[in-house]
PDB file of N, CA and C in Angstrom:
ATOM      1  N   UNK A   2      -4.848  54.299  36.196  1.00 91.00           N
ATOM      2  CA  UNK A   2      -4.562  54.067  34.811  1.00 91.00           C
ATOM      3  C   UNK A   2      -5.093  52.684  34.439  1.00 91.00           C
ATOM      4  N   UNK A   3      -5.718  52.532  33.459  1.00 92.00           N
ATOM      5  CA  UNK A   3      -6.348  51.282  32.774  1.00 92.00           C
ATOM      6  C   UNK A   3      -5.074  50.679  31.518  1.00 92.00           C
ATOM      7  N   UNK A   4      -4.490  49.472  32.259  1.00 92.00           N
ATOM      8  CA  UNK A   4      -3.871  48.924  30.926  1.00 92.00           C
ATOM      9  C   UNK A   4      -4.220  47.537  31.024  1.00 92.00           C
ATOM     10  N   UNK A   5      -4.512  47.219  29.658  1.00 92.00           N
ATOM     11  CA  UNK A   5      -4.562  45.843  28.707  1.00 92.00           C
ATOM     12  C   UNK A   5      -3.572  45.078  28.817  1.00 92.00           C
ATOM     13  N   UNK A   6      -3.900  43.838  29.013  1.00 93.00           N
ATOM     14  CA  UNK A   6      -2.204  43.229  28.637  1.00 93.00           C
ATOM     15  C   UNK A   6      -2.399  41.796  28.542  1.00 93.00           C
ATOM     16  N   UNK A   7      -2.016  41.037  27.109  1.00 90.00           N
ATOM     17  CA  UNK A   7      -2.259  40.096  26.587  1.00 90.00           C
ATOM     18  C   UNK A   7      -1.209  39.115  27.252  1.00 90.00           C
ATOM     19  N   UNK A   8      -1.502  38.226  27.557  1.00 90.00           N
ATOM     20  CA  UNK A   8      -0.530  36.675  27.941  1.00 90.00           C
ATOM     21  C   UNK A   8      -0.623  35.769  27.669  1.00 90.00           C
ATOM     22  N   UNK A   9       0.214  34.827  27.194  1.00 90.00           N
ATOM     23  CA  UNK A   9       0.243  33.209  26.362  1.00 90.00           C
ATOM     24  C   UNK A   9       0.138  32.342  28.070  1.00 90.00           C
ATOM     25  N   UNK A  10      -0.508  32.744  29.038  1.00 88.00           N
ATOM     26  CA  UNK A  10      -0.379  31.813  29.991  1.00 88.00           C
ATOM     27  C   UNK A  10      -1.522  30.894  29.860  1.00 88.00           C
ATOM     28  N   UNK A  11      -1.248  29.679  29.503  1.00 87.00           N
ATOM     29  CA  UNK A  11      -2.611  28.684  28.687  1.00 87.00           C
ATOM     30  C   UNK A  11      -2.576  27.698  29.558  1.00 87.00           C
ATOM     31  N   UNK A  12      -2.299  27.820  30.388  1.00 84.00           N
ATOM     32  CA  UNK A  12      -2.511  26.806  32.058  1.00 84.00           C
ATOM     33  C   UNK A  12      -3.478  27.634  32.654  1.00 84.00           C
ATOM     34  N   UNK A  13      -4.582  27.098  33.024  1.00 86.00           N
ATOM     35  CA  UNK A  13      -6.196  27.925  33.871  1.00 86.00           C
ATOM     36  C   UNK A  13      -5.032  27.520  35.347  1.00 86.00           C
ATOM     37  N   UNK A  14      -4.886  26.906  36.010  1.00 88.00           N
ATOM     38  CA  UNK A  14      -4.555  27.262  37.315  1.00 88.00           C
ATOM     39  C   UNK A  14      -3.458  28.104  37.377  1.00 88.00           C
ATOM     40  N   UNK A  15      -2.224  28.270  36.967  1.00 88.00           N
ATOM     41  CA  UNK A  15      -1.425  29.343  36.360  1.00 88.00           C
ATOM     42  C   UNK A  15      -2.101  30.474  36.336  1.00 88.00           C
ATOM     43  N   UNK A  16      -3.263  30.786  35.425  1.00 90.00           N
ATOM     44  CA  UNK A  16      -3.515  31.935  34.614  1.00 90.00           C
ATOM     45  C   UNK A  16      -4.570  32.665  36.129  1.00 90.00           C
ATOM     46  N   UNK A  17      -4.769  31.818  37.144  1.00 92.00           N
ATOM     47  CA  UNK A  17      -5.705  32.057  37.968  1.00 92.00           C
ATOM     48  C   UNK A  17      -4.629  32.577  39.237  1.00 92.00           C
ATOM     49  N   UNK A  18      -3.490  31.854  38.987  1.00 93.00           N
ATOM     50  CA  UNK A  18      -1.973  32.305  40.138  1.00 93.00           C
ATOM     51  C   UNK A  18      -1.872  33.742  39.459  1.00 93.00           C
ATOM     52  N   UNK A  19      -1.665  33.969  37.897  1.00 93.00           N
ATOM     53  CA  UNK A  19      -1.558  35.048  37.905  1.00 93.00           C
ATOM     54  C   UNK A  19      -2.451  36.398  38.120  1.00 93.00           C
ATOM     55  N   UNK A  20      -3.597  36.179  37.999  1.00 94.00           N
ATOM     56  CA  UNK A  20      -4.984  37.551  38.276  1.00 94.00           C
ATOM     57  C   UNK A  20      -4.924  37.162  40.248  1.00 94.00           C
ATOM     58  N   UNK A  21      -5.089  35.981  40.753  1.00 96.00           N
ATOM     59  CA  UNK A  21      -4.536  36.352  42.113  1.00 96.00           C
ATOM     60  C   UNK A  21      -2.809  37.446  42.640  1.00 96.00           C
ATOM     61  N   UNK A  22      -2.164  37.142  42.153  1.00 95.00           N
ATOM     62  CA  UNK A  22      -1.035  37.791  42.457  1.00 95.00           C
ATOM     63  C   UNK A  22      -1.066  39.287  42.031  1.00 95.00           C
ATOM     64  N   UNK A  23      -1.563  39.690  40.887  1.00 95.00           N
ATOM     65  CA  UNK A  23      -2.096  41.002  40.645  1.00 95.00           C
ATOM     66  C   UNK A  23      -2.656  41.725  41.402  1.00 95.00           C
ATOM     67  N   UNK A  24      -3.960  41.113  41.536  1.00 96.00           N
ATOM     68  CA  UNK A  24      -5.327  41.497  42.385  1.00 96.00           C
ATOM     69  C   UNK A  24      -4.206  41.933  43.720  1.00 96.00           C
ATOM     70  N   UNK A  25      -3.762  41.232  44.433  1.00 97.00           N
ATOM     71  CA  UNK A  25      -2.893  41.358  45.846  1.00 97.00           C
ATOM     72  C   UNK A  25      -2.137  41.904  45.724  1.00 97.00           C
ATOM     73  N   UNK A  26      -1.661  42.612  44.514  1.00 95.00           N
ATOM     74  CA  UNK A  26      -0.457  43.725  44.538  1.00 95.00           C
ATOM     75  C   UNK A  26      -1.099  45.269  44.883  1.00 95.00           C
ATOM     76  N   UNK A  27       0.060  45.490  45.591  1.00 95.00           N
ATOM     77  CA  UNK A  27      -0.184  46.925  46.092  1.00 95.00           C
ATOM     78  C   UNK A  27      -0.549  48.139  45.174  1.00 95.00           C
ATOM     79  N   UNK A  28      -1.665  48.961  44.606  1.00 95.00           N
ATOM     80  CA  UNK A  28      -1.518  49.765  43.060  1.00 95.00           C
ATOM     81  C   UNK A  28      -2.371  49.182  42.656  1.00 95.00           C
ATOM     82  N   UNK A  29      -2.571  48.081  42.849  1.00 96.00           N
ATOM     83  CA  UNK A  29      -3.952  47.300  41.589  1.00 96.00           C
ATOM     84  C   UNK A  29      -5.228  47.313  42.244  1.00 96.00           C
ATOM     85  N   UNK A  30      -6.247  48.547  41.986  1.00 97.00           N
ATOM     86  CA  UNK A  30      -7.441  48.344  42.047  1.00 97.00           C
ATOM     87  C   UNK A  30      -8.349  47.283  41.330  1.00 97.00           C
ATOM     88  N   UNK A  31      -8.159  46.700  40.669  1.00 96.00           N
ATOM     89  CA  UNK A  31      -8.920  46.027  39.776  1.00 96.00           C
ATOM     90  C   UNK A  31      -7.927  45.247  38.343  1.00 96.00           C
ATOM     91  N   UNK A  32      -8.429  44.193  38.227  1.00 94.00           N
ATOM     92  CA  UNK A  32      -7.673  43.020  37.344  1.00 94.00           C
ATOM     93  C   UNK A  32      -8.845  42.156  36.494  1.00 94.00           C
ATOM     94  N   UNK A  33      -9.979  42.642  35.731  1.00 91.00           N
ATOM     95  CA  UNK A  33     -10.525  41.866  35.038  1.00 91.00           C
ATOM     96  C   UNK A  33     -10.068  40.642  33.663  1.00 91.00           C
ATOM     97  N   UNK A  34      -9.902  39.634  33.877  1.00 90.00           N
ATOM     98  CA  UNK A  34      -9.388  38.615  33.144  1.00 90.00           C
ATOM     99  C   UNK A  34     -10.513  38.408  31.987  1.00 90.00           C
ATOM    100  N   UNK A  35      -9.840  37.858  30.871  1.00 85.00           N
ATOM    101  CA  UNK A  35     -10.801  36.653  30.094  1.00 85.00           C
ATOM    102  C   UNK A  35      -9.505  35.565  29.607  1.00 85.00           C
ATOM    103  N   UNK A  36      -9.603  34.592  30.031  1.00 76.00           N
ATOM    104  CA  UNK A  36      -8.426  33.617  29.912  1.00 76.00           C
ATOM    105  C   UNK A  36      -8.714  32.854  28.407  1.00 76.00           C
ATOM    106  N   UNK A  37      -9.941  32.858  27.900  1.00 75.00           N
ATOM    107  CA  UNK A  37      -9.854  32.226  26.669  1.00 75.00           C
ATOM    108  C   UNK A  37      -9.245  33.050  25.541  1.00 75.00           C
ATOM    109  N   UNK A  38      -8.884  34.375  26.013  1.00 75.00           N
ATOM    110  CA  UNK A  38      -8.265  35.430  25.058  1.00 75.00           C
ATOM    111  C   UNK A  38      -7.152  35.595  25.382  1.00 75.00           C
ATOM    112  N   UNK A  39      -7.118  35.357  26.704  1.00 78.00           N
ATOM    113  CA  UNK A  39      -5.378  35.211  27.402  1.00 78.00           C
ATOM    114  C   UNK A  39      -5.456  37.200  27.866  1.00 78.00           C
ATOM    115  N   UNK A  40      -6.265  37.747  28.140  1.00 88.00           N
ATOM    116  CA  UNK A  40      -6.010  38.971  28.140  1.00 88.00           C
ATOM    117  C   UNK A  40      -6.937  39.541  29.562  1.00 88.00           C
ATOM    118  N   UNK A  41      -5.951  40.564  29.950  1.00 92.00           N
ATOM    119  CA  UNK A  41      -6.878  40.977  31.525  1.00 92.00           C
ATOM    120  C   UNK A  41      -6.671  42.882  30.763  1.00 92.00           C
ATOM    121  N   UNK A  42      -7.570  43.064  31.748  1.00 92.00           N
ATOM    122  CA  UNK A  42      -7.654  44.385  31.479  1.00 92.00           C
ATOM    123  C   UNK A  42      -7.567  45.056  33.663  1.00 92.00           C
ATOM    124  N   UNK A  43      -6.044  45.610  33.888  1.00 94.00           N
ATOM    125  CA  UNK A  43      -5.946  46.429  34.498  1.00 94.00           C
ATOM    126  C   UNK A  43      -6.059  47.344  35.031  1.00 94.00           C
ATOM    127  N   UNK A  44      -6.598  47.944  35.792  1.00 95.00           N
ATOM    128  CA  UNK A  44      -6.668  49.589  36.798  1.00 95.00           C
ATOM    129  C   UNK A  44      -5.709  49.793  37.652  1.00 95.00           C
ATOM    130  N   UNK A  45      -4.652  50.365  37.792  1.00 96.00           N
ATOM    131  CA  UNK A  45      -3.805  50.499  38.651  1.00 96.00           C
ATOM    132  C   UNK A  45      -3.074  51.437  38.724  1.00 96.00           C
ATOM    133  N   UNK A  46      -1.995  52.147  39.445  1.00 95.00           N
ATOM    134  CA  UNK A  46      -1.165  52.812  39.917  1.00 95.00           C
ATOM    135  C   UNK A  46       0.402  52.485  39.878  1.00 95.00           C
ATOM    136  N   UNK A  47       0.813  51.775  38.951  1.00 94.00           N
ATOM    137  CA  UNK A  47       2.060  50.948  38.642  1.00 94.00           C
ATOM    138  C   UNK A  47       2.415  51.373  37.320  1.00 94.00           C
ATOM    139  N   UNK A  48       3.906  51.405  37.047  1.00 93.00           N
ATOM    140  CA  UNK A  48       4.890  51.148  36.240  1.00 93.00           C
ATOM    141  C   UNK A  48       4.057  49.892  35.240  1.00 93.00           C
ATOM    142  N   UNK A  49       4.064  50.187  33.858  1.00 93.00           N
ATOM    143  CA  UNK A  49       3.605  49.057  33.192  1.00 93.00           C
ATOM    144  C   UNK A  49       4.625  47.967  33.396  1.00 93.00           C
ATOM    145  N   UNK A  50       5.830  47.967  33.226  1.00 93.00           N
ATOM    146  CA  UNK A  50       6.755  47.010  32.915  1.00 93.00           C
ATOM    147  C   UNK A  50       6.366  46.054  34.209  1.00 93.00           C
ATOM    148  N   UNK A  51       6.504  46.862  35.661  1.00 92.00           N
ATOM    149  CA  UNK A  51       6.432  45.896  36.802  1.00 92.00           C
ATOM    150  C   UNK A  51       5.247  44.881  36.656  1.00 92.00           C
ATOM    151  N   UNK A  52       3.925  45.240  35.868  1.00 90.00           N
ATOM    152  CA  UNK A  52       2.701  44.261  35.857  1.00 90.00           C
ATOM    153  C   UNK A  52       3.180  42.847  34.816  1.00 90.00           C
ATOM    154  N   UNK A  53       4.112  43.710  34.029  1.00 94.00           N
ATOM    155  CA  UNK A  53       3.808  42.644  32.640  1.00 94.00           C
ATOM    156  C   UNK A  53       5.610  41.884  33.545  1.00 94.00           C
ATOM    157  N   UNK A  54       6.303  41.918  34.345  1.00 93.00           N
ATOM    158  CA  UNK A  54       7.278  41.060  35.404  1.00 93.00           C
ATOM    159  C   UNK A  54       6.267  40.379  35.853  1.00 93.00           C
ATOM    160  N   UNK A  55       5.306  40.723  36.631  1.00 91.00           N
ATOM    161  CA  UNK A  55       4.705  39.971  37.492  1.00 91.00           C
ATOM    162  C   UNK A  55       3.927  38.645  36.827  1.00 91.00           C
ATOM    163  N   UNK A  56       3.549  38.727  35.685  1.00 91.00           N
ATOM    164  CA  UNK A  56       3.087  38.084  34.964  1.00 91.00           C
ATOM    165  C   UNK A  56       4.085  36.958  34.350  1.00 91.00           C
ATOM    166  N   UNK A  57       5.280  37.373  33.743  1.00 93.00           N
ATOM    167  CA  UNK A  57       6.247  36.417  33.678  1.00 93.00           C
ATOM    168  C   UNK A  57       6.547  36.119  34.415  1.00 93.00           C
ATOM    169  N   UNK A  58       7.037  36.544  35.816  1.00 92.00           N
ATOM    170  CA  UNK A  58       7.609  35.626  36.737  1.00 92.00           C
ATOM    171  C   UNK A  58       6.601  34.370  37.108  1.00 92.00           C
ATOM    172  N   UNK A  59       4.979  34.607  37.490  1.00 92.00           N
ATOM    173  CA  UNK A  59       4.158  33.742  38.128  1.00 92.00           C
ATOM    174  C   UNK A  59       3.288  32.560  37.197  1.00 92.00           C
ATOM    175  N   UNK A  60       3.505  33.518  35.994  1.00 90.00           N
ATOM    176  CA  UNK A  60       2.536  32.878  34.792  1.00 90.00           C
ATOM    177  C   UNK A  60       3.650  31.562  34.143  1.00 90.00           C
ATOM    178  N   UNK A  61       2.965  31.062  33.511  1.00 86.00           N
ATOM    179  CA  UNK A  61       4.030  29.850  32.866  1.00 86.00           C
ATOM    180  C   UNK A  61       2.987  28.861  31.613  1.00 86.00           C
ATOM    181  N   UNK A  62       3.454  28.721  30.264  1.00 90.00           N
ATOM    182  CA  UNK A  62       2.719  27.990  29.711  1.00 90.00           C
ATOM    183  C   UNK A  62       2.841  26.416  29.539  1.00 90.00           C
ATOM    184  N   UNK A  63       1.729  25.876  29.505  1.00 90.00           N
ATOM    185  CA  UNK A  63       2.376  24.426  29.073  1.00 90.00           C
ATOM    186  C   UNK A  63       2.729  24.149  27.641  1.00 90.00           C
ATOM    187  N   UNK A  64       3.967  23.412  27.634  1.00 91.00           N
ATOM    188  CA  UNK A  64       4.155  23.548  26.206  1.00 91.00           C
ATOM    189  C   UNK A  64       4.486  21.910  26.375  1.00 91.00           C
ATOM    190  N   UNK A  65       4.503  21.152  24.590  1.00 92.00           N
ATOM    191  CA  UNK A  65       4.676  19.796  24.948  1.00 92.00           C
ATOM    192  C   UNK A  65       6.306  19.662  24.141  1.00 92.00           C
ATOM    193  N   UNK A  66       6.941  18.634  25.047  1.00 91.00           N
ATOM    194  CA  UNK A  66       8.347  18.502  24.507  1.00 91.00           C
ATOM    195  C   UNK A  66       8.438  17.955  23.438  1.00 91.00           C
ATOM    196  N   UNK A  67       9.638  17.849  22.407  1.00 93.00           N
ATOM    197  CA  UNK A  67       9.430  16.459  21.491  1.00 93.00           C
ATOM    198  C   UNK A  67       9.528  15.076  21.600  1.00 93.00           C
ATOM    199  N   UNK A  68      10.070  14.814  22.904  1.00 95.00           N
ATOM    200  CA  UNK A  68       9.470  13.248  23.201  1.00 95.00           C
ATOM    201  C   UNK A  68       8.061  13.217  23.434  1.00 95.00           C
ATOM    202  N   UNK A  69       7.396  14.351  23.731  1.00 94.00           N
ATOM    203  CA  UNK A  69       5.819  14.172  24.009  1.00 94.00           C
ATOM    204  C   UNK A  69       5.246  14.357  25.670  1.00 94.00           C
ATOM    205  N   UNK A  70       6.841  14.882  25.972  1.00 95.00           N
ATOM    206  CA  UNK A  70       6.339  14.994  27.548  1.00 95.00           C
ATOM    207  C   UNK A  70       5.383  16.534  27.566  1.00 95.00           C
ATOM    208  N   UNK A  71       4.968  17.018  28.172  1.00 92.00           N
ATOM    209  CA  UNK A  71       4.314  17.837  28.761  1.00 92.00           C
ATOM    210  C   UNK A  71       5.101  19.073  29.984  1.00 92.00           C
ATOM    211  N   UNK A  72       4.927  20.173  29.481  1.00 92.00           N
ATOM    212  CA  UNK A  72       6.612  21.048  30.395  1.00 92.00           C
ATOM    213  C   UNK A  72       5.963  22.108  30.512  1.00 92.00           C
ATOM    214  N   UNK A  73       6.619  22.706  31.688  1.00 91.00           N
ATOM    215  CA  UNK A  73       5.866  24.261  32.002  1.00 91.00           C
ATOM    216  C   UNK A  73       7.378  25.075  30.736  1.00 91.00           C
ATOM    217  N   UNK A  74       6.531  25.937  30.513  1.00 91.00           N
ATOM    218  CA  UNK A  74       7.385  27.144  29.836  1.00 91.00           C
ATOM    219  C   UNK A  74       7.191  28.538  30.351  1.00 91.00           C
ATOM    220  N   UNK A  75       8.314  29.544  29.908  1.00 89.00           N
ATOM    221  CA  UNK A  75       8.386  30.967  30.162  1.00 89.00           C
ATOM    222  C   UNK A  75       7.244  32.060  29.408  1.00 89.00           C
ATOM    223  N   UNK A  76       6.271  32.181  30.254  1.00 91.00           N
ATOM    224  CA  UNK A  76       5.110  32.749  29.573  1.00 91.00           C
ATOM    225  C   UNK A  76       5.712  34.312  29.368  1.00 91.00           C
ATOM    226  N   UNK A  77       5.137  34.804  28.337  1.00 91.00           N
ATOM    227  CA  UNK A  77       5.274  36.007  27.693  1.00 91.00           C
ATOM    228  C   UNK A  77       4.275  37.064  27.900  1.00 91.00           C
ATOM    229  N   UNK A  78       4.307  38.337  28.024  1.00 92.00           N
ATOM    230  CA  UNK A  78       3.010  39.353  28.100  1.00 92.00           C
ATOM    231  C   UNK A  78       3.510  40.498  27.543  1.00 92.00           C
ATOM    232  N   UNK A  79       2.361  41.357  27.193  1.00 90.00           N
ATOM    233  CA  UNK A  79       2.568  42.776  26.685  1.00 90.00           C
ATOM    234  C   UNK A  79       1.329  43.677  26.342  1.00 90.00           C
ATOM    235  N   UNK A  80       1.872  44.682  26.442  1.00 90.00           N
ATOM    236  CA  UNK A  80       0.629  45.441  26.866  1.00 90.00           C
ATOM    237  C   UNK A  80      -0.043  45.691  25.691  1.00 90.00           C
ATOM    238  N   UNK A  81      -1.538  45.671  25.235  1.00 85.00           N
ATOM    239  CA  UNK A  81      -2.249  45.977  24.313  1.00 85.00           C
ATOM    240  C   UNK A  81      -3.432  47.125  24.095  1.00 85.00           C
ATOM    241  N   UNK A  82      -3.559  47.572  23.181  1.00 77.00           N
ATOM    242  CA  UNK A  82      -4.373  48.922  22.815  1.00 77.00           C
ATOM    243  C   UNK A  82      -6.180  48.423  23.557  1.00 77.00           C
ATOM    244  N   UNK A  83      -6.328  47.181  23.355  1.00 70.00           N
ATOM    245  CA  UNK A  83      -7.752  46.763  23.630  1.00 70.00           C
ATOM    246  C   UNK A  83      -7.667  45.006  23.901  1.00 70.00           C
ATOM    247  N   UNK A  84      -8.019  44.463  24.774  1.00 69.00           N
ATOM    248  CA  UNK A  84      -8.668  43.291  24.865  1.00 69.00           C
ATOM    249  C   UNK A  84      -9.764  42.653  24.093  1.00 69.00           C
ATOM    250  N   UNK A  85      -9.934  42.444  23.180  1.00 61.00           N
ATOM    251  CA  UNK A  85     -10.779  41.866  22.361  1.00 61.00           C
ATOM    252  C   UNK A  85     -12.472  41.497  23.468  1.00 61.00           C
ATOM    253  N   UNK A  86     -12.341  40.843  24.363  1.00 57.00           N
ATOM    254  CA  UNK A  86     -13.439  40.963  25.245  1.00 57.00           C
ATOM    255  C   UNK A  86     -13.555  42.179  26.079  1.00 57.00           C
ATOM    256  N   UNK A  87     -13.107  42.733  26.351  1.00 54.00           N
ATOM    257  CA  UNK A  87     -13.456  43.937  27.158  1.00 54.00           C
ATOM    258  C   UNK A  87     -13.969  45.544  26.444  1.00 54.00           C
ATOM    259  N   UNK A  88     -15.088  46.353  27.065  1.00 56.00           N
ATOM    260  CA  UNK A  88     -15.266  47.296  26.602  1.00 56.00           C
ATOM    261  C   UNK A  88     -14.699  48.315  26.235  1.00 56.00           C
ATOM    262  N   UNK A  89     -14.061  49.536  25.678  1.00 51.00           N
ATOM    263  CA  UNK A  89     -13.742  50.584  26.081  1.00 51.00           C
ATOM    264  C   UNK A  89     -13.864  51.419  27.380  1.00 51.00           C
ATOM    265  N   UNK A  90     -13.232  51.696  28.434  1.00 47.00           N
ATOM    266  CA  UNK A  90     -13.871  52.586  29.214  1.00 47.00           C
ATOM    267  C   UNK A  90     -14.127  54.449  28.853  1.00 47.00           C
ATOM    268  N   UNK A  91     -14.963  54.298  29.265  1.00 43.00           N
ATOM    269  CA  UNK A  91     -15.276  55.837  28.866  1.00 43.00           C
ATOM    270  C   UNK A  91     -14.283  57.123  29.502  1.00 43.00           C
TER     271      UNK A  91
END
């Protein structure tokens, strides 16, 4: 099954923890990313919900505090009709 799935994870080493941890899950043939869209496009053998867990648990955004510090946050995902960079598959 091919699913889409958009993520606010806007940390590149983060966003690279998360398409590694995918890729190495058991079910996932294939995990094509584009991180400037925040969106991977999936092949796998899994429960949607368990991909878009895996993604919150590992993913995390930086967000900045209002003193101005700099903080990891609870990244968000969900599954989408199309990735804006990626083709249709036939």
């Amino acid at each position: 099954m091919l699913t889409y799935v958009t993520a606010d994870v806007n940390c590149p080493n983060c966003f690279n923890q998360v398409i590694d941890t995918i890729r190495a899950t058991p079910g996932v043939h294939s995990a094509a990313p584009h991180i400037d869209k925040g969106c991977i496009a999936i092949n796998h053998d899994l429960d949607e919900a368990d991909l878009l867990a895996t993604i919150t648990t590992v993913g995390h955004t930086l967000d900045i505090a209002p003193n101005g510090e700099v903080t990891m946050g609870q990244a968000h995902a969900a599954s989408a009709q199309l990735c804006s960079e990626h083709e249709p598959q036939p």
